[in-house]
Amino acid sequence: GPEHSDVAARRNNLGLVLLVLGDLRGAKAQIEQALASDVKTFGPEHPSVAIHRNNLGRVLQALGDLEGARALYEQALALDLKTYGPEHPTVAIHRHNLGRVLQALGDLEGAKALYEQALASDLKTYGPEHPSVAVHRNNLGKVLQDLGDLEGAKAQIEQALASDLKTYDPEHPNVATDRHNLGRVLQALGDLERAKAQIEQALASNLKTYGPEHPTVALHRNHLGRVLQALGDLEGAKAQIEQALALDLKTYGPEHPNVAIHRNHLGRVLQALGDLEGAKA
């Protein structure tokens, strides 16, 4: 029947697949049902409820509901701290995800502290070569970049990339994420050609993995456009950012933060091209 815990587990897993595929509304519907079912079956303090809260937070964050995501991550983290204690791998995951939403909300020091705790915990649990450690290094690098520590960011993301290349095929999505983020740091450091090469590789990998309509592809196109603009290829930049904007409009609708980011970047390219009215619009 529809309320059984096994059904809730399948709904949760289906929701995670839909999230990866970019079907955010489908993912939200499945995980919400899983959460409601397990709250009814087990009560609000159960570890399965914490898992569903965490995963629903991931979907809300992808949809741009950062405060909703933050509330769910905080609840999941509090539950699992009570259940498992501070050193458990599940607690590290929830710290990491809460850090991601704090970073998106502009609380960079709060995000950094959570990433560092997650990294330290998983280094103790798994050792330095584990994929979870690479994920934490990658995101710690991103927040260090936002804090202005570009060399620290580069060091963390390079370690994540080296580890993931050892673990995965070079076309794997985790490798593509590392390459994309390394490209962003290299751009900030002024190494534009190497930045372009890394982001182009990330884009090519994820086009192969996900196809041309996926939100991650839009992210790569947007940042590739920014590098091309910095290199003086304004028409190339315009083409990439227009594609990113069209994809995210289709995925998220016109009110999503990613859409606003792409519009802003496209406006800057149009301004550089002399299309002031287009830029203003």
Coordinates of N, CA and C in Angstrom, one line a residue, residues 107-240:
D107 N 26.3 33.5 3.9 CA 27.0 33.3 5.1 C 28.2 32.4 4.9
L108 N 29.3 33.1 4.4 CA 30.5 32.4 3.9 C 31.3 31.7 5.1
E109 N 31.4 32.5 6.2 CA 32.1 31.9 7.3 C 31.4 30.7 7.9
G110 N 30.0 30.8 8.0 CA 29.3 29.7 8.5 C 29.4 28.5 7.6
A111 N 29.4 28.7 6.3 CA 29.6 27.6 5.3 C 30.9 27.0 5.4
K112 N 32.0 27.8 5.5 CA 33.3 27.3 5.7 C 33.5 26.4 6.9
A113 N 32.9 26.9 8.0 CA 33.0 26.1 9.2 C 32.4 24.7 9.1
L114 N 31.2 24.6 8.4 CA 30.5 23.4 8.2 C 31.3 22.5 7.3
Y115 N 31.8 23.0 6.2 CA 32.6 22.2 5.2 C 33.9 21.7 5.9
E116 N 34.5 22.5 6.7 CA 35.7 22.0 7.4 C 35.4 20.9 8.4
Q117 N 34.3 21.0 9.1 CA 33.9 19.9 10.0 C 33.6 18.6 9.2
A118 N 32.8 18.8 8.1 CA 32.5 17.6 7.3 C 33.8 16.9 6.7
L119 N 34.7 17.8 6.3 CA 35.9 17.3 5.7 C 36.8 16.5 6.8
A120 N 36.9 17.1 7.9 CA 37.7 16.5 9.0 C 37.1 15.2 9.4
S121 N 35.8 15.2 9.5 CA 35.1 13.9 9.9 C 35.3 12.8 8.9
D122 N 35.1 13.1 7.6 CA 35.2 12.1 6.6 C 36.7 11.7 6.4
L123 N 37.6 12.6 6.6 CA 39.0 12.2 6.5 C 39.3 11.1 7.6
K124 N 38.8 11.3 8.8 CA 39.0 10.4 9.9 C 38.3 9.0 9.6
T125 N 37.1 9.1 9.0 CA 36.3 7.9 8.7 C 36.9 7.1 7.5
Y126 N 37.2 7.8 6.4 CA 37.5 7.2 5.1 C 38.9 7.3 4.7
G127 N 39.7 8.2 5.1 CA 41.0 8.5 4.6 C 40.9 9.5 3.4
P128 N 42.1 10.0 2.9 CA 42.1 11.1 2.0 C 41.7 10.9 0.6
E129 N 41.5 9.6 0.2 CA 41.2 9.4 -1.2 C 39.7 9.1 -1.5
H130 N 38.9 9.1 -0.5 CA 37.5 8.8 -0.7 C 36.7 9.8 -1.4
P131 N 35.7 9.4 -2.2 CA 34.9 10.4 -3.0 C 34.2 11.4 -2.1
S132 N 33.8 11.0 -0.9 CA 33.1 12.0 -0.1 C 34.1 13.1 0.4
V133 N 35.4 12.7 0.6 CA 36.4 13.7 1.0 C 36.6 14.7 -0.2
A134 N 36.6 14.1 -1.4 CA 36.8 15.0 -2.6 C 35.6 16.0 -2.7
V135 N 34.4 15.5 -2.5 CA 33.3 16.4 -2.5 C 33.4 17.6 -1.5
H136 N 33.8 17.2 -0.3 CA 34.0 18.3 0.7 C 35.1 19.3 0.3
R137 N 36.2 18.7 -0.2 CA 37.3 19.6 -0.7 C 36.9 20.5 -1.8
N138 N 36.1 20.0 -2.7 CA 35.6 20.8 -3.8 C 34.8 22.0 -3.3
N139 N 33.8 21.7 -2.4 CA 33.0 22.8 -1.9 C 33.7 23.7 -1.0
L140 N 34.6 23.2 -0.2 CA 35.5 24.1 0.6 C 36.2 25.0 -0.3
G141 N 36.7 24.5 -1.4 CA 37.4 25.4 -2.4 C 36.5 26.5 -2.9
K142 N 35.3 26.2 -3.2 CA 34.3 27.2 -3.7 C 34.1 28.3 -2.7
V143 N 34.0 27.9 -1.4 CA 33.7 29.0 -0.4 C 35.0 29.8 -0.1
L144 N 36.2 29.1 -0.2 CA 37.4 29.9 -0.1 C 37.6 30.9 -1.2
Q145 N 37.2 30.5 -2.4 CA 37.2 31.4 -3.5 C 36.3 32.6 -3.2
D146 N 35.1 32.4 -2.7 CA 34.2 33.5 -2.4 C 34.7 34.4 -1.3
L147 N 35.5 33.8 -0.4 CA 36.2 34.6 0.7 C 37.4 35.3 0.2
G148 N 37.9 35.1 -1.1 CA 39.0 35.7 -1.6 C 40.3 35.0 -1.5
D149 N 40.3 33.8 -0.9 CA 41.5 33.0 -0.8 C 41.6 32.1 -2.0
L150 N 42.1 32.7 -3.1 CA 42.2 32.0 -4.4 C 43.2 30.8 -4.4
E151 N 44.3 31.0 -3.8 CA 45.3 29.9 -3.8 C 44.8 28.8 -2.9
G152 N 44.2 29.1 -1.8 CA 43.6 28.0 -0.9 C 42.5 27.3 -1.7
A153 N 41.7 28.0 -2.4 CA 40.6 27.4 -3.2 C 41.2 26.5 -4.3
K154 N 42.2 27.0 -5.0 CA 42.8 26.2 -6.0 C 43.4 24.9 -5.5
A155 N 44.1 25.0 -4.3 CA 44.7 23.8 -3.7 C 43.6 22.7 -3.4
Q156 N 42.5 23.1 -2.8 CA 41.5 22.2 -2.4 C 40.8 21.5 -3.6
I157 N 40.6 22.3 -4.7 CA 39.9 21.8 -5.8 C 40.8 20.9 -6.7
E158 N 42.1 21.3 -6.7 CA 43.0 20.4 -7.4 C 43.1 19.0 -6.7
Q159 N 43.1 19.0 -5.4 CA 43.2 17.8 -4.7 C 41.9 17.0 -4.9
A160 N 40.7 17.6 -5.0 CA 39.5 16.9 -5.3 C 39.5 16.3 -6.7
L161 N 40.0 17.1 -7.7 CA 40.1 16.6 -9.0 C 41.0 15.4 -9.1
A162 N 42.2 15.5 -8.5 CA 43.2 14.4 -8.6 C 42.6 13.1 -8.0
S163 N 41.9 13.3 -6.9 CA 41.3 12.1 -6.2 C 40.2 11.5 -7.0
D164 N 39.3 12.4 -7.6 CA 38.2 11.9 -8.4 C 38.7 11.2 -9.7
L165 N 39.7 11.7 -10.3 CA 40.3 11.1 -11.5 C 40.8 9.7 -11.2
K166 N 41.3 9.5 -9.9 CA 41.8 8.2 -9.5 C 40.6 7.3 -9.3
T167 N 39.5 7.8 -8.8 CA 38.3 7.0 -8.4 C 37.4 6.7 -9.6
Y168 N 37.2 7.7 -10.5 CA 36.2 7.6 -11.5 C 36.9 7.7 -12.9
D169 N 36.1 7.3 -13.9 CA 36.4 7.6 -15.3 C 36.5 9.1 -15.5
P170 N 37.3 9.6 -16.4 CA 37.5 11.1 -16.6 C 36.2 11.8 -17.1
E171 N 35.2 11.0 -17.6 CA 33.9 11.6 -18.0 C 32.9 11.7 -16.9
H172 N 33.2 11.3 -15.7 CA 32.2 11.2 -14.7 C 31.8 12.6 -14.2
P173 N 30.5 12.7 -13.9 CA 30.0 14.0 -13.4 C 30.8 14.7 -12.3
N174 N 31.3 13.9 -11.3 CA 32.0 14.5 -10.2 C 33.3 15.1 -10.8
V175 N 34.0 14.4 -11.7 CA 35.2 15.0 -12.3 C 34.8 16.3 -13.1
A176 N 33.7 16.3 -13.8 CA 33.2 17.5 -14.5 C 33.0 18.7 -13.5
T177 N 32.4 18.4 -12.4 CA 32.2 19.4 -11.4 C 33.5 20.0 -10.9
D178 N 34.5 19.1 -10.6 CA 35.8 19.6 -10.2 C 36.4 20.4 -11.2
R179 N 36.4 20.0 -12.5 CA 37.0 20.8 -13.6 C 36.3 22.2 -13.7
H180 N 35.0 22.2 -13.6 CA 34.3 23.4 -13.7 C 34.7 24.4 -12.6
N181 N 34.8 23.9 -11.4 CA 35.1 24.8 -10.2 C 36.6 25.2 -10.3
L182 N 37.5 24.3 -10.8 CA 38.9 24.7 -11.0 C 38.9 25.8 -12.0
G183 N 38.2 25.6 -13.1 CA 38.1 26.7 -14.1 C 37.7 28.0 -13.6
R184 N 36.7 28.1 -12.7 CA 36.3 29.3 -12.1 C 37.4 30.0 -11.3
V185 N 38.2 29.1 -10.5 CA 39.3 29.7 -9.7 C 40.4 30.2 -10.6
L186 N 40.7 29.4 -11.7 CA 41.7 29.9 -12.6 C 41.4 31.2 -13.3
Q187 N 40.1 31.3 -13.6 CA 39.6 32.6 -14.2 C 39.9 33.7 -13.2
A188 N 39.5 33.5 -11.9 CA 39.7 34.6 -10.9 C 41.2 34.9 -10.7
L189 N 42.1 33.9 -11.0 CA 43.5 34.1 -10.9 C 44.1 34.7 -12.1
G190 N 43.3 34.9 -13.2 CA 43.7 35.5 -14.4 C 44.3 34.5 -15.4
D191 N 44.2 33.2 -15.2 CA 44.7 32.2 -16.1 C 43.5 31.8 -17.0
L192 N 43.2 32.6 -18.0 CA 42.0 32.5 -18.7 C 42.0 31.3 -19.7
E193 N 43.1 31.0 -20.3 CA 43.2 29.9 -21.2 C 43.0 28.6 -20.5
R194 N 43.7 28.4 -19.4 CA 43.5 27.2 -18.6 C 42.1 27.1 -18.1
A195 N 41.5 28.2 -17.7 CA 40.1 28.2 -17.2 C 39.2 27.7 -18.3
K196 N 39.4 28.3 -19.5 CA 38.5 27.9 -20.6 C 38.6 26.4 -20.9
A197 N 39.8 25.9 -20.9 CA 40.0 24.4 -21.1 C 39.3 23.6 -20.1
Q198 N 39.4 23.9 -18.8 CA 38.7 23.1 -17.8 C 37.2 23.2 -18.0
I199 N 36.7 24.3 -18.2 CA 35.2 24.5 -18.3 C 34.7 23.8 -19.6
E200 N 35.4 23.9 -20.7 CA 35.1 23.2 -21.9 C 35.0 21.7 -21.7
Q201 N 36.0 21.2 -21.0 CA 36.0 19.7 -20.7 C 34.8 19.3 -19.8
A202 N 34.5 20.2 -18.8 CA 33.3 19.9 -18.0 C 32.0 19.9 -18.8
L203 N 31.9 20.9 -19.7 CA 30.7 21.0 -20.5 C 30.6 19.8 -21.5
A204 N 31.7 19.4 -22.1 CA 31.7 18.2 -23.0 C 31.3 17.0 -22.3
S205 N 31.8 16.7 -21.1 CA 31.5 15.6 -20.3 C 30.0 15.5 -20.0
N206 N 29.5 16.6 -19.5 CA 28.1 16.6 -19.0 C 27.1 16.7 -20.2
L207 N 27.5 17.2 -21.3 CA 26.6 17.0 -22.5 C 26.5 15.6 -22.8
K208 N 27.6 14.8 -22.7 CA 27.5 13.4 -23.0 C 26.7 12.6 -21.9
T209 N 26.9 13.0 -20.7 CA 26.2 12.4 -19.6 C 24.7 12.7 -19.5
Y210 N 24.3 14.0 -19.7 CA 23.0 14.4 -19.4 C 22.2 14.9 -20.6
G211 N 22.9 15.2 -21.7 CA 22.2 15.8 -22.8 C 22.2 17.3 -22.7
P212 N 21.7 18.0 -23.8 CA 21.9 19.4 -23.9 C 20.9 20.3 -23.0
E213 N 19.9 19.6 -22.4 CA 18.8 20.4 -21.8 C 19.0 20.4 -20.2
H214 N 20.0 19.9 -19.7 CA 20.2 19.7 -18.3 C 20.6 21.0 -17.6
P215 N 20.2 21.3 -16.4 CA 20.6 22.5 -15.6 C 22.1 22.6 -15.5
T216 N 22.8 21.5 -15.3 CA 24.2 21.5 -15.1 C 24.9 22.0 -16.4
V217 N 24.4 21.6 -17.5 CA 24.9 22.1 -18.8 C 24.8 23.6 -18.9
A218 N 23.6 24.1 -18.4 CA 23.4 25.5 -18.4 C 24.4 26.2 -17.6
L219 N 24.8 25.7 -16.4 CA 25.8 26.3 -15.5 C 27.1 26.4 -16.2
H220 N 27.5 25.3 -16.9 CA 28.8 25.3 -17.6 C 28.8 26.3 -18.7
R221 N 27.7 26.4 -19.5 CA 27.6 27.3 -20.6 C 27.7 28.8 -20.1
N222 N 27.1 29.1 -18.9 CA 27.2 30.4 -18.4 C 28.6 30.8 -18.0
H223 N 29.3 29.9 -17.3 CA 30.7 30.2 -16.9 C 31.6 30.2 -18.1
L224 N 31.4 29.3 -19.1 CA 32.2 29.4 -20.3 C 32.0 30.7 -21.0
G225 N 30.8 31.2 -21.0 CA 30.5 32.5 -21.6 C 31.3 33.6 -20.9
R226 N 31.4 33.6 -19.6 CA 32.1 34.6 -18.9 C 33.6 34.6 -19.2
V227 N 34.1 33.4 -19.3 CA 35.6 33.3 -19.7 C 35.8 33.8 -21.1
L228 N 34.9 33.4 -22.0 CA 35.0 33.9 -23.4 C 34.9 35.4 -23.4
Q229 N 34.1 36.0 -22.6 CA 34.0 37.5 -22.5 C 35.3 38.1 -22.0
A230 N 35.9 37.5 -21.0 CA 37.1 38.0 -20.5 C 38.3 37.9 -21.5
L231 N 38.2 36.9 -22.4 CA 39.2 36.7 -23.4 C 38.9 37.6 -24.7
G232 N 37.8 38.3 -24.7 CA 37.5 39.2 -25.8 C 36.6 38.6 -26.8
D233 N 36.1 37.3 -26.7 CA 35.3 36.7 -27.7 C 33.8 37.0 -27.3
L234 N 33.4 38.2 -27.6 CA 32.0 38.6 -27.2 C 30.9 37.8 -27.8
E235 N 31.0 37.5 -29.1 CA 30.0 36.8 -29.8 C 29.9 35.3 -29.2
G236 N 31.1 34.7 -29.0 CA 31.1 33.4 -28.4 C 30.4 33.4 -27.0
A237 N 30.8 34.5 -26.2 CA 30.2 34.6 -24.9 C 28.7 34.8 -25.0
K238 N 28.2 35.6 -25.9 CA 26.8 35.8 -26.0 C 26.0 34.5 -26.4
A239 N 26.6 33.7 -27.3 CA 26.0 32.5 -27.7 C 25.8 31.5 -26.5
Q240 N 26.9 31.4 -25.7 CA 26.9 30.5 -24.6 C 25.9 30.9 -23.5

